[in-house]
């Protein structure tokens, strides 16, 4: 249920509605726009509908939210949510580029990637430190040492950093090194982990599950926002289909659909979607054209020797080429890279 307050409703009137909702055991989530305050009432629909909300002072109208996701729905929050990742803002104007290696492998590899990312105009640096892989025999990441190297590379280049957190017990520790926490595709429905990252305030990038529907992704985001953290960035990274020519199938239609359904920013990861460096720049342009807020791509000083996801990692020259293509396309779409 969404309670829209009248223009200029007083804070006492808003509090009156919040108190009334709490009395019947419902949660009240406030969304303050420039003119209007909207209160999202979450709880037992039957119970809430018994409260004469329309009769309370300052209330303009009461609208039921039909979607299963509430707080992340555009009905609840009509304006785009702007997420600030250590100074890099996902605000629909700028097309934000996140780049870096799949995994942090060592100091030199991380620092040279960071310098290249910075030089070529990326806005955020990535690097995985915890890499549970499909095979337990593959490289599993450097753990906390990897986080130290990522943070150092970020500091040296002035780039904010993002990394994946895979364990509820690591959230506070990982969060102390980075500007944004990433929830990987395989953990999109790890509800305990979602709850935990919702209890802290660092932005969270939530990747779409390998076989998840858009609704399931938005329900996963709802867990994080419900915990109190509305700094959520969604990421379309390809889904499993019958097609085997690419590692996954990039579902670009997800982007404009999510834009209609939700106020959260959404970016695209063409690296994991395709598994092939040759077509990453093409799909990054596609992401820009369909209105994504940014892309995340993997790059490596020497992709052929990468310990993880080398075939989908761009070399520095290829990354520079992609940036140039994005920069020349952006003005036609009213965007800046
Ligand atoms: C990643 O971005 O490092 C990653 C592991 O991606 P995904 O969770 O989408 O597979
Ligand atoms: Mn990877």
XYZ file of C-alpha atoms and ligand atoms in Angstrom:
348
model
C 0.000 0.000 0.000
C 1.286 3.450 -0.867
C 0.128 6.501 1.051
C 0.637 9.718 -0.868
C 0.708 12.778 1.400
C -0.703 16.144 0.290
C 1.731 18.794 -0.997
C 3.203 20.505 2.031
C 1.981 17.923 4.535
C 3.656 18.652 7.877
C 6.161 16.320 9.486
C 3.639 15.776 12.330
C 1.078 14.581 9.781
C 3.638 12.227 8.220
C 4.580 10.944 11.670
C 0.879 10.450 12.464
C 0.530 8.047 9.537
C 3.780 6.255 10.415
C 2.643 5.808 14.044
C -0.745 4.484 12.941
C 0.958 1.904 10.675
C 3.312 0.821 13.455
C 0.315 0.376 15.789
C -1.042 -2.349 13.499
C 2.365 -3.997 13.087
C 3.104 -2.655 9.587
C 6.403 -1.205 8.412
C 6.503 2.353 7.094
C 9.093 3.338 4.480
C 9.368 7.033 3.718
C 10.203 8.414 0.319
C 10.583 12.198 0.321
C 10.363 13.891 -3.063
C 10.780 17.616 -3.722
C 7.066 18.290 -3.138
C 5.535 15.051 -2.021
C 6.140 12.505 0.671
C 5.082 8.968 -0.074
C 4.844 6.348 2.658
C 5.154 2.706 1.680
C 3.149 0.527 4.067
C 4.455 -3.004 4.147
C 2.710 -5.707 6.105
C -0.454 -7.763 6.152
C -2.618 -6.293 3.413
C -5.849 -7.250 5.208
C -4.800 -5.550 8.424
C -3.528 -2.391 6.712
C -6.705 -2.024 4.679
C -8.703 -1.874 7.945
C -6.904 1.342 8.956
C -8.845 4.430 7.805
C -5.714 5.938 6.268
C -7.609 8.362 4.030
C -9.163 9.979 7.064
C -5.785 10.795 8.629
C -4.653 14.444 8.425
C -2.414 15.242 5.468
C -3.227 12.129 3.435
C -4.078 12.757 -0.225
C -4.601 9.246 -1.541
C -3.949 5.590 -0.858
C -2.834 3.393 -3.741
C -2.384 -0.384 -3.599
C 0.926 -1.666 -5.025
C 0.100 -4.644 -7.187
C 3.637 -5.855 -7.824
C 5.185 -8.421 -5.476
C 8.183 -6.114 -5.056
C 7.260 -2.890 -3.272
C 10.171 -0.730 -2.153
C 12.094 -1.183 -5.394
C 9.053 -0.553 -7.582
C 8.712 2.607 -9.606
C 5.168 2.960 -8.292
C 6.596 3.487 -4.806
C 9.452 5.761 -5.880
C 8.788 7.452 -9.235
C 12.173 9.223 -9.455
C 15.355 7.364 -10.389
C 17.474 6.372 -7.413
C 20.946 7.863 -7.682
C 23.672 5.672 -6.253
C 26.971 7.292 -5.334
C 29.873 4.848 -5.452
C 32.760 6.669 -3.776
C 32.099 9.772 -5.886
C 31.112 7.980 -9.132
C 27.392 8.667 -9.466
C 24.966 6.355 -11.261
C 22.476 9.077 -12.112
C 21.207 8.270 -15.639
C 23.169 11.122 -17.239
C 26.587 9.561 -17.145
C 27.236 6.081 -18.536
C 29.440 4.623 -15.831
C 32.208 2.242 -16.841
C 33.494 -0.296 -14.332
C 36.647 -2.098 -15.441
C 39.368 -4.305 -14.076
C 40.495 -7.899 -13.938
C 38.195 -10.764 -13.077
C 40.476 -11.614 -10.166
C 43.222 -9.775 -8.316
C 46.303 -11.860 -9.103
C 49.097 -9.727 -7.692
C 50.296 -6.167 -7.104
C 51.733 -5.445 -10.542
C 48.740 -6.916 -12.406
C 46.291 -4.916 -10.259
C 48.206 -1.648 -10.378
C 48.781 -1.702 -14.117
C 45.087 -2.537 -14.701
C 44.074 0.343 -12.445
C 46.381 2.781 -14.252
C 45.016 1.698 -17.636
C 41.425 1.951 -16.393
C 42.092 5.454 -15.085
C 43.945 6.610 -18.198
C 41.237 5.397 -20.543
C 38.417 6.964 -18.572
C 36.841 4.192 -16.469
C 34.984 5.449 -13.404
C 35.173 2.456 -11.053
C 37.773 -0.303 -10.646
C 36.853 -3.960 -10.178
C 38.847 -6.972 -8.987
C 37.705 -10.237 -7.410
C 39.412 -11.438 -4.228
C 37.074 -14.292 -3.293
C 36.567 -16.464 -6.344
C 34.742 -19.692 -5.570
C 34.767 -21.259 -9.040
C 32.813 -23.934 -10.836
C 35.772 -26.239 -10.213
C 37.257 -26.406 -6.699
C 40.653 -26.953 -8.387
C 40.611 -23.584 -10.196
C 42.285 -20.456 -8.725
C 40.131 -19.341 -5.788
C 41.382 -15.768 -5.355
C 43.811 -14.083 -2.953
C 41.254 -13.403 -0.217
C 41.953 -10.468 2.092
C 45.387 -9.875 0.527
C 43.523 -9.339 -2.770
C 41.299 -6.761 -1.092
C 44.371 -4.901 0.183
C 45.840 -4.787 -3.340
C 42.533 -3.657 -4.846
C 42.137 -0.886 -2.253
C 45.750 0.208 -2.832
C 45.221 0.331 -6.620
C 42.058 2.366 -6.047
C 43.884 4.808 -3.791
C 46.808 5.215 -6.194
C 44.539 6.014 -9.127
C 41.721 7.783 -7.290
C 39.198 5.233 -8.570
C 36.439 3.856 -6.327
C 36.524 0.057 -6.102
C 34.049 -2.819 -6.199
C 34.494 -6.463 -5.292
C 32.326 -9.504 -4.692
C 31.398 -10.659 -1.195
C 30.467 -14.323 -0.993
C 30.029 -14.990 2.717
C 27.794 -13.386 5.371
C 30.742 -13.511 7.785
C 32.867 -11.374 5.410
C 30.499 -8.466 4.834
C 31.976 -6.025 7.389
C 35.565 -6.943 6.496
C 35.082 -6.647 2.709
C 33.104 -3.460 3.177
C 36.043 -1.868 5.019
C 38.175 -2.108 1.835
C 35.749 -1.152 -0.940
C 33.214 1.426 -2.129
C 30.640 -1.070 -3.418
C 29.892 -4.702 -2.573
C 29.031 -7.077 -5.377
C 26.613 -9.964 -4.977
C 27.454 -12.526 -7.652
C 24.985 -14.277 -9.927
C 25.328 -17.514 -7.955
C 24.359 -15.736 -4.751
C 21.460 -13.673 -6.083
C 19.061 -15.705 -3.974
C 21.342 -16.176 -0.982
C 18.767 -14.420 1.151
C 20.888 -14.347 4.322
C 23.672 -12.602 2.408
C 21.178 -10.164 0.869
C 19.840 -9.355 4.336
C 23.329 -8.788 5.678
C 24.359 -6.338 2.921
C 21.016 -4.601 3.452
C 21.960 -3.885 7.050
C 24.946 -1.750 6.065
C 25.103 1.351 3.885
C 27.801 0.654 1.254
C 26.229 0.450 -2.211
C 25.493 -3.077 -3.416
C 25.729 -4.319 -7.003
C 23.304 -7.210 -7.373
C 23.978 -9.461 -10.355
C 21.144 -11.324 -12.016
C 21.101 -15.046 -11.233
C 22.061 -17.498 -13.976
C 18.486 -18.686 -14.378
C 16.568 -15.915 -12.673
C 13.616 -14.006 -13.976
C 13.514 -10.222 -13.813
C 10.899 -10.485 -11.081
C 13.156 -12.748 -9.018
C 16.004 -10.251 -9.397
C 13.779 -7.415 -8.214
C 12.563 -9.522 -5.279
C 16.213 -10.125 -4.348
C 16.824 -6.352 -4.485
C 13.753 -5.915 -2.257
C 15.529 -7.937 0.460
C 18.447 -5.481 0.446
C 16.309 -2.335 0.390
C 13.982 -3.704 3.064
C 16.998 -4.098 5.348
C 17.558 -0.338 5.126
C 20.018 0.026 2.246
C 18.509 1.583 -0.872
C 21.894 1.973 -2.605
C 21.371 -0.944 -4.955
C 22.676 -1.217 -8.515
C 21.262 -4.076 -10.600
C 23.411 -5.884 -13.143
C 22.274 -7.879 -16.168
C 25.068 -10.406 -16.820
C 23.404 -12.849 -19.173
C 21.189 -15.827 -18.446
C 21.229 -19.526 -19.278
C 19.426 -20.418 -22.488
C 19.697 -23.241 -25.034
C 22.308 -21.206 -26.936
C 25.860 -22.386 -26.428
C 27.665 -20.069 -28.861
C 28.058 -17.569 -26.050
C 28.769 -18.307 -22.371
C 25.318 -16.918 -21.478
C 22.667 -15.044 -23.418
C 22.660 -11.302 -22.800
C 19.083 -10.259 -22.109
C 19.197 -6.631 -23.203
C 15.412 -6.345 -22.958
C 15.898 -6.627 -19.212
C 17.277 -3.070 -19.136
C 14.305 -1.065 -20.483
C 11.898 -3.376 -18.642
C 13.649 -2.869 -15.316
C 13.708 0.888 -15.982
C 9.917 0.808 -16.162
C 9.416 -1.501 -13.204
C 11.986 -0.075 -10.819
C 13.732 3.142 -9.827
C 17.060 1.382 -9.257
C 19.972 1.887 -11.678
C 20.894 -1.058 -13.880
C 24.173 -1.804 -15.607
C 25.230 -4.533 -18.055
C 28.139 -6.972 -17.826
C 28.886 -8.030 -21.420
C 31.983 -9.976 -20.296
C 30.205 -12.698 -18.322
C 27.247 -12.523 -20.704
C 29.313 -13.502 -23.736
C 32.543 -15.087 -22.554
C 34.145 -13.679 -25.717
C 36.260 -10.549 -25.821
C 35.627 -10.050 -29.574
C 31.983 -9.020 -29.093
C 32.124 -7.210 -25.747
C 32.447 -3.699 -27.214
C 29.493 -4.342 -29.550
C 27.273 -5.303 -26.624
C 28.550 -2.435 -24.484
C 27.286 -0.083 -27.224
C 23.999 -1.991 -27.144
C 23.788 -1.466 -23.384
C 24.300 2.277 -23.832
C 21.681 2.381 -26.611
C 18.962 0.644 -24.543
C 19.438 3.020 -21.626
C 21.635 1.130 -19.162
C 23.345 3.226 -16.501
C 26.697 1.692 -17.268
C 28.734 -1.404 -18.038
C 31.161 -3.589 -16.170
C 33.898 -5.221 -18.245
C 36.855 -7.406 -17.420
C 40.297 -6.300 -18.609
C 43.759 -7.656 -17.987
C 47.333 -6.601 -18.870
C 47.816 -9.996 -20.561
C 44.458 -11.740 -21.034
C 46.103 -14.901 -22.346
C 47.830 -15.504 -19.043
C 44.886 -14.488 -16.823
C 44.172 -16.907 -13.965
C 40.456 -16.360 -14.407
C 38.172 -15.560 -17.364
C 40.982 -14.694 -19.774
C 38.903 -15.393 -22.893
C 36.449 -12.668 -21.929
C 39.014 -10.163 -20.687
C 39.886 -7.188 -22.852
C 43.501 -6.204 -23.397
C 44.278 -2.526 -22.696
C 44.097 -1.600 -26.395
C 40.750 -3.324 -26.806
C 39.462 -1.560 -23.721
C 40.642 1.782 -25.129
C 38.828 0.975 -28.383
C 35.598 0.225 -26.537
C 35.824 3.491 -24.617
C 36.335 5.417 -27.833
C 33.264 3.783 -29.417
C 31.137 4.540 -26.356
C 32.318 8.154 -26.303
C 31.406 8.703 -29.913
C 27.953 7.113 -29.545
C 26.961 8.761 -26.246
C 26.165 12.288 -27.519
C 23.581 10.891 -29.965
C 21.768 9.431 -26.961
C 22.098 12.485 -24.756
C 24.567 10.714 -22.483
C 28.109 11.289 -21.308
C 30.692 8.550 -20.805
C 32.209 -11.435 -11.450
O 31.722 -10.405 -11.896
O 33.339 -11.472 -10.942
C 31.439 -12.703 -11.492
C 31.871 -13.789 -10.877
O 30.315 -12.618 -12.218
P 28.927 -13.469 -12.099
O 28.599 -13.505 -10.633
O 27.988 -12.650 -12.907
O 29.190 -14.809 -12.689
Mn 34.951 -13.139 -14.223
